[in-house]
Short mmCIF file of C-alpha atoms in Angstrom, two decimals:
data_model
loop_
_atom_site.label_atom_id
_atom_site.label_comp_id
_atom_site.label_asym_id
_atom_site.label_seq_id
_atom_site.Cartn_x
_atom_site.Cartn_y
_atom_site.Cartn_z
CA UNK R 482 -53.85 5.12 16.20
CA UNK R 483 -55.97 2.90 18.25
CA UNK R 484 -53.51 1.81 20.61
CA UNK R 485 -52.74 5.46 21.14
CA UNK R 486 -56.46 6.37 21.45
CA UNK R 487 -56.52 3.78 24.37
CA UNK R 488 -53.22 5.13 26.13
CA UNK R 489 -50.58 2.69 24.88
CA UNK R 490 -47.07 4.65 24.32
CA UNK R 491 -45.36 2.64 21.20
CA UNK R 492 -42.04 4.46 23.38
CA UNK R 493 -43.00 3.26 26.44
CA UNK R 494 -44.54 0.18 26.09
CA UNK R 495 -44.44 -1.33 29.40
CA UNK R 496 -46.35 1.85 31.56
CA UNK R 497 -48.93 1.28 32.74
CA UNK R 498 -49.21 -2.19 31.70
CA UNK R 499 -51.76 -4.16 33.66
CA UNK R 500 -51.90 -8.40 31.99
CA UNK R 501 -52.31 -11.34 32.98
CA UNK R 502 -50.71 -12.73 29.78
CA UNK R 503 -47.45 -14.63 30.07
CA UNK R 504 -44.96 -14.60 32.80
CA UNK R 505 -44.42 -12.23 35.30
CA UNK R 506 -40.42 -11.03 35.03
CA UNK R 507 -38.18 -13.62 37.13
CA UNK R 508 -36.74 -11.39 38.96
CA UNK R 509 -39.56 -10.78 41.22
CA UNK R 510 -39.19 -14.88 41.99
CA UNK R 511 -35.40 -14.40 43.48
CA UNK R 512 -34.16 -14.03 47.05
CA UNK R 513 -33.61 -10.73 47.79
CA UNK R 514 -29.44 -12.40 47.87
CA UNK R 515 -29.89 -13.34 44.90
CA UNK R 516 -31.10 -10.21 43.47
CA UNK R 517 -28.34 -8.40 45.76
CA UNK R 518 -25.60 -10.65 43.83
CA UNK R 519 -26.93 -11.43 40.52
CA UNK R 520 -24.29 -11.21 37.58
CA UNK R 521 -21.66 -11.08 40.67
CA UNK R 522 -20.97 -14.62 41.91
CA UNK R 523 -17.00 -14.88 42.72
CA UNK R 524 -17.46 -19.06 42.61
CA UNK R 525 -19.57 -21.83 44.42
CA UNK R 526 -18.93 -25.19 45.49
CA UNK R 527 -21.12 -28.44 46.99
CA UNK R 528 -20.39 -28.56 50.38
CA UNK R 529 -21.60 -32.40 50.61
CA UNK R 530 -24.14 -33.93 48.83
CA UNK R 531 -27.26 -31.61 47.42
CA UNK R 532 -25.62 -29.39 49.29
CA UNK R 533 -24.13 -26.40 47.10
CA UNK R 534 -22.77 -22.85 48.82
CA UNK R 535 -22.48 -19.84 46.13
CA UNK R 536 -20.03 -16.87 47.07
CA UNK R 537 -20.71 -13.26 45.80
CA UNK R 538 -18.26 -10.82 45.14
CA UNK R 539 -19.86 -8.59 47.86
CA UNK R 540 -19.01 -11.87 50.33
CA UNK R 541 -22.86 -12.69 50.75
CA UNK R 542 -23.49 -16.82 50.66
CA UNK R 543 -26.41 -18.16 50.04
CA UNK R 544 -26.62 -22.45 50.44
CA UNK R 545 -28.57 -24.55 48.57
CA UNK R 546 -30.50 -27.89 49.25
CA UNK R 547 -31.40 -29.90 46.44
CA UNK R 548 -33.66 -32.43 46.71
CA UNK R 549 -35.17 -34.93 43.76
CA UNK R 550 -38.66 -33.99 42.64
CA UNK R 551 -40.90 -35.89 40.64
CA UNK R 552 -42.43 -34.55 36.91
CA UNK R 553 -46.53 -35.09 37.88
CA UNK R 554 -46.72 -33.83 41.42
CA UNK R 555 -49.91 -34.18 43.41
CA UNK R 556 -51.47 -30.66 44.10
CA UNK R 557 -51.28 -31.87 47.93
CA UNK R 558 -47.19 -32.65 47.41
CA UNK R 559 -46.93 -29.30 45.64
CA UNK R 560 -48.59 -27.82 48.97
CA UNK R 561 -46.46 -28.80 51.22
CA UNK R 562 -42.66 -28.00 49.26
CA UNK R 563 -44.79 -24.18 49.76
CA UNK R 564 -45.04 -25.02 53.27
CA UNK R 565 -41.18 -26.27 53.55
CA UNK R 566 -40.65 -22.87 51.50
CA UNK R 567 -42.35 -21.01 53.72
CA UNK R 568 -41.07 -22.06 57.07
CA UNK R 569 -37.35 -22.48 55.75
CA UNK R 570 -36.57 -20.41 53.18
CA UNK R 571 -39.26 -17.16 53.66
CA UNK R 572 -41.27 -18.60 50.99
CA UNK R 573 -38.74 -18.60 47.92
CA UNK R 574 -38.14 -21.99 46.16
CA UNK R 575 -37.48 -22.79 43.04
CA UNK R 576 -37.46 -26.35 40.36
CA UNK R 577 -34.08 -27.38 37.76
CA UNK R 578 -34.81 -28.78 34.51
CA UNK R 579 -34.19 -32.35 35.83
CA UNK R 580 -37.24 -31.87 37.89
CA UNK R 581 -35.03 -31.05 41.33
CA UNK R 582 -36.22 -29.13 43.71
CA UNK R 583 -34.21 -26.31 45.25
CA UNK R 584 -34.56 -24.95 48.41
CA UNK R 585 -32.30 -22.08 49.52
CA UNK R 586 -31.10 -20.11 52.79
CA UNK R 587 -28.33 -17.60 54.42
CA UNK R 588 -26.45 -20.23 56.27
CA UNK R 589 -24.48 -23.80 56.37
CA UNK R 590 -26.40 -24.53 59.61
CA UNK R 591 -29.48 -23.55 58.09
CA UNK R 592 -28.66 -25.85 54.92
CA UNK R 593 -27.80 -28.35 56.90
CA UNK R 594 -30.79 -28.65 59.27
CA UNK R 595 -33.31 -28.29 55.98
CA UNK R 596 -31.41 -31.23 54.43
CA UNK R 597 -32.05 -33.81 57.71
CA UNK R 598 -35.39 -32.44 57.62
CA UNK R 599 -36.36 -33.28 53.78
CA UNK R 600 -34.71 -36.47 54.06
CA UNK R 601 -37.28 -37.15 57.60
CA UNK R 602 -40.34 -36.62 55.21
CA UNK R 603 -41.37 -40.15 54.64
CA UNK R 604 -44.48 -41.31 52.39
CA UNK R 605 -46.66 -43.80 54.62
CA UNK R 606 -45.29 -46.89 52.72
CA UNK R 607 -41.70 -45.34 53.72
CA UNK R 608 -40.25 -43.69 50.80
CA UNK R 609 -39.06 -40.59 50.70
CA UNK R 610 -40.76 -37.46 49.75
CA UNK R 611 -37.67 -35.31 49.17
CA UNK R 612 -34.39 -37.06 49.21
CA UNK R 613 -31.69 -34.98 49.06
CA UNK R 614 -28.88 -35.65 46.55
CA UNK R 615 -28.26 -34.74 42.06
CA UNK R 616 -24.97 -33.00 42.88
CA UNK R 617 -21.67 -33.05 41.97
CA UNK R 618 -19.76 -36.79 40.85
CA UNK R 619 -23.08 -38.49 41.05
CA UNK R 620 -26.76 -39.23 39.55
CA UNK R 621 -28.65 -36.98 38.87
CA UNK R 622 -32.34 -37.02 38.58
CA UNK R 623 -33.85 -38.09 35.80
CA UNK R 624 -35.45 -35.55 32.93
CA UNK R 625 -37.84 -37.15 31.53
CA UNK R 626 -41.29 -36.72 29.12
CA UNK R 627 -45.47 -38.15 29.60
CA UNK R 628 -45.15 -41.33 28.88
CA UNK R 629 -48.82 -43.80 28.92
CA UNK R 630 -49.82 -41.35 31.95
CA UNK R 631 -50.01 -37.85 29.51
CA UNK R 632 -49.67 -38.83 26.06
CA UNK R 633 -50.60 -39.76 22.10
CA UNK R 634 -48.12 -41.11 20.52
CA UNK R 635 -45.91 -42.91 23.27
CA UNK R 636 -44.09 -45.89 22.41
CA UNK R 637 -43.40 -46.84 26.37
CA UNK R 638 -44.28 -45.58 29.60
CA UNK R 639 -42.04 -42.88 31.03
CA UNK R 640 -42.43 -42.16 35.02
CA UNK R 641 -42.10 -46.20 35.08
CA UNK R 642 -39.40 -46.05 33.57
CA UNK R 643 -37.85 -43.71 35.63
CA UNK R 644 -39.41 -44.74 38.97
CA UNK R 645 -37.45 -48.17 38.06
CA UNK R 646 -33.85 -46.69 36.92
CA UNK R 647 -34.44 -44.07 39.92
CA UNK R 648 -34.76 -47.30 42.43
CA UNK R 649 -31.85 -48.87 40.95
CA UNK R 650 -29.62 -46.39 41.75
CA UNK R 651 -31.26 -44.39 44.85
CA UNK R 652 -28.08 -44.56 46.64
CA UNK R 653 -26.09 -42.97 44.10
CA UNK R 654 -28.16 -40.32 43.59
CA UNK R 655 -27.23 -39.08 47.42
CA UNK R 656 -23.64 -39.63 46.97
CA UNK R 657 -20.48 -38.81 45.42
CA UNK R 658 -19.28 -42.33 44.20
CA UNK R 659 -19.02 -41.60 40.58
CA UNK R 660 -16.11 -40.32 37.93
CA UNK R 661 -18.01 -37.28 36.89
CA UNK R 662 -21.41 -36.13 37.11
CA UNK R 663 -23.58 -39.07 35.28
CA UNK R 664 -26.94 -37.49 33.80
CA UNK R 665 -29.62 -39.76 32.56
CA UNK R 666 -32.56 -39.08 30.51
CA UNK R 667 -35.74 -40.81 29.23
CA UNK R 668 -37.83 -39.75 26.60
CA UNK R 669 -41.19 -41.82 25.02
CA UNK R 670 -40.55 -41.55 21.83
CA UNK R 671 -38.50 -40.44 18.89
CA UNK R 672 -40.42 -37.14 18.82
CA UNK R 673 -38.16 -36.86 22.05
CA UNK R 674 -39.61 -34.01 24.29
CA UNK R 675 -36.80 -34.94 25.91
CA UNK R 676 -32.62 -34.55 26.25
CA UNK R 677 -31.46 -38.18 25.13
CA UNK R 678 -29.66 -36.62 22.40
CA UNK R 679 -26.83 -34.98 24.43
CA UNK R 680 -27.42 -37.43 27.95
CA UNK R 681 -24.73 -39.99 29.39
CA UNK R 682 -27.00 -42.15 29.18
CA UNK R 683 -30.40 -41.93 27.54
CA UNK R 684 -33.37 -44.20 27.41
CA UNK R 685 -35.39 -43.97 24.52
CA UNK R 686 -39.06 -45.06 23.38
CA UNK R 687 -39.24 -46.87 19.96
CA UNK R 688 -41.67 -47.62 17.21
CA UNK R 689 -40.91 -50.48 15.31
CA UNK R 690 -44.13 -50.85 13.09
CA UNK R 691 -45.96 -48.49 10.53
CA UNK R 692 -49.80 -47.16 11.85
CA UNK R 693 -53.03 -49.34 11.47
CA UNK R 694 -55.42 -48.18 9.51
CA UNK R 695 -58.63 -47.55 11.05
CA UNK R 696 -60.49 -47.84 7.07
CA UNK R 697 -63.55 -48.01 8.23
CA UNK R 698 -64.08 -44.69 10.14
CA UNK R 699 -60.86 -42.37 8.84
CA UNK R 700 -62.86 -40.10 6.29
CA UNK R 701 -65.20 -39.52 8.84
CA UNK R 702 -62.79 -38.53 11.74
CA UNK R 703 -59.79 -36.80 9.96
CA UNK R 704 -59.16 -34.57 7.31
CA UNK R 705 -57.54 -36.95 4.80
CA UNK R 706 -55.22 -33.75 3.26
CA UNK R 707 -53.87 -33.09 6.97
CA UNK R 708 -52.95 -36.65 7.30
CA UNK R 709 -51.11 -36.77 4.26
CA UNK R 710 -49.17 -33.36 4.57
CA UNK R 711 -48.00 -33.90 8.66
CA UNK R 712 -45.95 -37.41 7.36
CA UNK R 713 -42.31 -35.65 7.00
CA UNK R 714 -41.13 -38.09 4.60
CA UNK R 715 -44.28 -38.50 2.35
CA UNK R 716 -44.97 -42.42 3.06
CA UNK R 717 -48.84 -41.47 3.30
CA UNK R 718 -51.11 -40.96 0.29
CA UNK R 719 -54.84 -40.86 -0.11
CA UNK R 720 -56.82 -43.97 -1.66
CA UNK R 721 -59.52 -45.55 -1.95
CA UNK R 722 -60.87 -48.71 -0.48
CA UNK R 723 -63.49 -51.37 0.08
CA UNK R 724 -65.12 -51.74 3.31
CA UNK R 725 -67.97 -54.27 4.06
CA UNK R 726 -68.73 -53.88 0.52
CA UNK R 727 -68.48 -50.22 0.11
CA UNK R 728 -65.93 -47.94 -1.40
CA UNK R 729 -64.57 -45.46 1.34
CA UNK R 730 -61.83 -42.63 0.97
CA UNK R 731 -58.98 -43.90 3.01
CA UNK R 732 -54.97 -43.95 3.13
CA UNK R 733 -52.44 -45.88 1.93
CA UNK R 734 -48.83 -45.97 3.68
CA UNK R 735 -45.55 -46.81 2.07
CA UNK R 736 -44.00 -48.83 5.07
CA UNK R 737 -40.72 -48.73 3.96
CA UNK R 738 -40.58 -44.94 3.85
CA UNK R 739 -42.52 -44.83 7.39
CA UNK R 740 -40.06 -43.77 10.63
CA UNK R 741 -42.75 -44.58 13.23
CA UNK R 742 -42.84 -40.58 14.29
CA UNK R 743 -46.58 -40.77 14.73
CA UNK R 744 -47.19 -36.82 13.31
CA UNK R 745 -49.85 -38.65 11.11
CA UNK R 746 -51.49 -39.42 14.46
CA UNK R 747 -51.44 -36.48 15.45
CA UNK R 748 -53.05 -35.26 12.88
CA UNK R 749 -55.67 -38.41 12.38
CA UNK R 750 -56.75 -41.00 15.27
CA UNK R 751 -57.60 -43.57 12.69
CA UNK R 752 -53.92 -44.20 12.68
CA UNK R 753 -52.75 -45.58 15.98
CA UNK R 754 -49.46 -46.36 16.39
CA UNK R 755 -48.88 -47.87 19.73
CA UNK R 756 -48.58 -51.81 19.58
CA UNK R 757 -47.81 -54.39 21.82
CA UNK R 758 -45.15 -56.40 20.21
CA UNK R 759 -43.48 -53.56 18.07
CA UNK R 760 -43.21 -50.88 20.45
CA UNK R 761 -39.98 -50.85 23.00
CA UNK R 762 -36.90 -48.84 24.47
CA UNK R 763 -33.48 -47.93 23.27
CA UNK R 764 -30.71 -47.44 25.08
CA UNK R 765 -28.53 -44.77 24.18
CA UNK R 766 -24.92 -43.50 25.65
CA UNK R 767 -22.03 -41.31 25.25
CA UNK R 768 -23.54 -37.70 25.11
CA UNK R 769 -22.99 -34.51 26.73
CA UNK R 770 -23.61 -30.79 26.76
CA UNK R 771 -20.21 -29.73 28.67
CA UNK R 772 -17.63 -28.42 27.05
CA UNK R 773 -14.74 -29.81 29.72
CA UNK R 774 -11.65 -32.17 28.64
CA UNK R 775 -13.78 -32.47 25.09
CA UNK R 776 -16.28 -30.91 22.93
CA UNK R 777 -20.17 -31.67 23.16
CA UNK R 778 -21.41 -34.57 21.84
CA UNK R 779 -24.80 -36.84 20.56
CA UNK R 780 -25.79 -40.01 22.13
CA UNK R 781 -25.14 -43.29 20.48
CA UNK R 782 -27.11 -46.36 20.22
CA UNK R 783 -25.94 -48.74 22.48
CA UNK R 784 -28.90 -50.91 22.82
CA UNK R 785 -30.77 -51.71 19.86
CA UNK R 786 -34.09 -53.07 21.42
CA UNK R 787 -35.50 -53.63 24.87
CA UNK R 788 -39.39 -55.00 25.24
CA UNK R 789 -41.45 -52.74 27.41
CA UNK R 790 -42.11 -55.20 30.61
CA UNK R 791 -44.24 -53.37 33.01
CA UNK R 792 -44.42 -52.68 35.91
CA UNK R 793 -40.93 -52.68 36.87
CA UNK R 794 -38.62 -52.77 33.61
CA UNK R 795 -36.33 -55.51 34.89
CA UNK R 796 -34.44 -55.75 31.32
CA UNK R 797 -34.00 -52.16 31.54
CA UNK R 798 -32.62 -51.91 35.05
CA UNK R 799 -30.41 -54.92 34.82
CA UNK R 800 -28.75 -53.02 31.32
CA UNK R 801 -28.45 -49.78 32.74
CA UNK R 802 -26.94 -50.65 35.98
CA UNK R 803 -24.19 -52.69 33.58
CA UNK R 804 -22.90 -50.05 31.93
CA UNK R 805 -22.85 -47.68 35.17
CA UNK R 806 -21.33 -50.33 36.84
CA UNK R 807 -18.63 -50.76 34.17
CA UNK R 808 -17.89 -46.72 34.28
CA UNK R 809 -18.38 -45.70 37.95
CA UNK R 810 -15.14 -48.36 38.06
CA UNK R 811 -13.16 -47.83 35.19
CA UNK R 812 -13.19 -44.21 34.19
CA UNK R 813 -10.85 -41.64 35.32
CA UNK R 814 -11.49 -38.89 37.74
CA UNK R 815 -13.38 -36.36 35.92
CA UNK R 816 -14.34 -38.33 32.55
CA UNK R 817 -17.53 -38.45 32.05
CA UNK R 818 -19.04 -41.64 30.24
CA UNK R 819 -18.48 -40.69 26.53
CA UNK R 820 -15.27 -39.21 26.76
CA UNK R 821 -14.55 -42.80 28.78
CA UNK R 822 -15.82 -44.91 25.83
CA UNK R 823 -14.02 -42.68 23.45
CA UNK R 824 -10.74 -43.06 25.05
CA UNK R 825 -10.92 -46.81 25.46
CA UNK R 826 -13.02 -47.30 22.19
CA UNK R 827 -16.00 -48.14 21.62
CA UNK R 828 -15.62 -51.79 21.00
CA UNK R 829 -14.05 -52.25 24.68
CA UNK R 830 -16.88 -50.41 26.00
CA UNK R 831 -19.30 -53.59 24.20
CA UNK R 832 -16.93 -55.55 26.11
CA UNK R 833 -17.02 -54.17 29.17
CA UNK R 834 -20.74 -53.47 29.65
CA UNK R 835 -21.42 -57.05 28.10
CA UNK R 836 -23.45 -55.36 26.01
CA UNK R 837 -23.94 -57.19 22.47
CA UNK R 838 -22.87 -55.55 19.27
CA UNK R 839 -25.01 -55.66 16.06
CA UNK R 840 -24.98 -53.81 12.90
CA UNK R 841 -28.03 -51.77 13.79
CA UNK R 842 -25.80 -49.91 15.73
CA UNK R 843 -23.20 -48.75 13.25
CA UNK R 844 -23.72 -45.01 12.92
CA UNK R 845 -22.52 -44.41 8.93
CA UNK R 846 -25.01 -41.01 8.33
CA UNK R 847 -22.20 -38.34 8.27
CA UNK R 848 -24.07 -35.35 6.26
CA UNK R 849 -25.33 -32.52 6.41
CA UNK R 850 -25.66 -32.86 10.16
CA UNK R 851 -22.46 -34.21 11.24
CA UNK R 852 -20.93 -31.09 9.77
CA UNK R 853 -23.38 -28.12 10.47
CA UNK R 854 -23.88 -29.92 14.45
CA UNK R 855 -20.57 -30.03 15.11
CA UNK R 856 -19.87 -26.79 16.72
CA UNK R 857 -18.21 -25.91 20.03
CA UNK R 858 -16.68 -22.81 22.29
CA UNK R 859 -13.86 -25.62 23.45
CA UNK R 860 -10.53 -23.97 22.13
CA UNK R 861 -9.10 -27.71 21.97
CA UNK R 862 -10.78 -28.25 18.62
#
């Protein structure tokens, strides 16, 4: 009866609505072609590289230029895609999931003319602000999480990471020169706010230690209960301990129950987890999302262990570009990287990656998940 008192319709609740809270509708975001044609696209198709051209039924085009973003933007770089927006494209841009960003107009002149100009903006030191490129049979950009730069429980960095893979293969990223498309993700840790579980190739940051314990100050900055209840596999359980000869409430973990997740850092600073020596990447391979020639599938292990060497990853880089190397010239047309390992096995692609094999990497847990994951709309089950 209160709402009603106030004017809100329980029939009608969006009259008269006036919020701030949550998104405004996407709709009022599209170009007036794409709200002319939305639900009625006949097909598209990338007219050269981040270039793409989408056909309505009605026969409207509309051409987009895609052009690699980065995950932290300046405020000042932010300012000037709205500029490039609003002197190209009447203002209306829009960013992919893979931290692209999309630029679109009415014409293949247009398109074309954007594209030399985004490729012209130049950094001072050279490099470019917007190259142009994540279409089609190549690289796409890389989706990625925070890393050092943005947060807790990281066990590598991640726009390093990505700034180094990125450099490696800059050139393929504008081109067409692979099999299939080749998508390549990084996430910081196993917590994974990331998509390295379904990537061609994923990198991965990894724990390989259980969290100090901080005795000496954890009662008095964490809530010893919380600690306890956020580990997922119960490795953490209250105690008691001596400290500069005084008994203290503390924790105790099992280590051979911890998974190096880091929730009970979350939930308690006087656990860090982060440590020189144990922390590292993974490299992971074979997974996908599509549907085409075979169903979706998870990454694999492929590396077991890679140190974290900053600034510039060069163990990292040198692995990754073997195993792209390997694909970009063995797989067929169309086959993306999985269904290429699959179909030569999986012990060839060791072999051809030079990539060493240990028994870390044999995958034997089958259920529940293999099982209740493995779903698909492919009709070639």
């Amino acid at each position: 009866m209160a709402f009603i008192s106030t004017g809100y319709d329980p029939k009608k609740p969006m009259e008269n609505r006036i919020t701030d809270i949550g998104p405004r509708k996407y709709d009022q975001f599209l170009p007036p072609v794409l709200k002319d044609n939305y639900g009625k696209w006949d097909y598209h198709e990338i007219i050269e590289p981040g270039v793409l051209m989408h056909k309505g039924l009605s026969g409207d085009e509309v051409y987009t230029v895609r052009c690699g973003g980065a995950r932290l933007m300046s405020v000042t770089m932010v300012r000037e895609i709205c500029d490039i927006a609003d002197e190209f494209c009447g203002g209306y841009v829009r960013f992919t999931t893979r931290n692209n960003v999309e630029f679109m107009v009415n014409t293949k002149d247009e398109a074309l003319a954007l594209k030399a100009e985004l490729n012209g903006r130049k950094f001072e030191a050279g490099s470019y602000k917007f190259p142009v490129g994540g279409t089609g049979a190549g690289i796409t950009n890389i989706v990625h999480t925070q890393g050092w730069v943005h947060c807790h429980t990281p066990a590598t960095d991640a726009s390093g990471t990505v700034k180094v893979v990125m450099d490696e293969f800059f050139e393929d990223f504008g081109s067409h020169n692979m099999p299939a498309p080749l998508r390549i993700s990084m996430a910081c840790c196993l917590n994974m706010c990331g998509a390295v579980h379904c990537s061609d190739i994923a990198i991965l940051g990894y724990h390989r230690k259980p969290p100090l314990i901080d005795h000496e100050y954890l009662d008095n900055l964490c809530e010893i209960p919380l600690a306890v209840s956020a580990c997922p596999l119960g490795a953490i359980r209250p105690t008691k301990t001596e400290v500069n000869g005084k008994e203290v409430k503390s924790v105790a973990i099992k280590q051979e129950r911890c998974m190096f997740c880091g929730n009970c850092y979350t939930m308690c600073p006087s656990l860090p987890l982060s440590d020189k020596e144990g922390d590292g990447l993974v490299i992971m391979a074979g997974g996908k999302i599509s549907n085409r020639i075979s169903n979706p599938k998870f990454s694999k292990v492929v590396v077991a262990f890679i140190p974290n060497e900053p600034p510039r990853w060069p163990t990292l880089a040198k692995v990754i570009r073997q195993i792209v190397d390997a694909y970009s010239k063995d797989a067929r047309k169309y086959e993306r990287l999985g269904d290429w390992a699959e179909r030569i096995g999986w012990e060839r692609f060791f072999e051809k990656c030079d990539l060493e094999f240990t028994e870390h990497l044999i995958d034997d847990f089958r259920d529940p998940a293999y099982y209740t994951w493995r779903q698909t709309t492919n009709f070639k089950w």
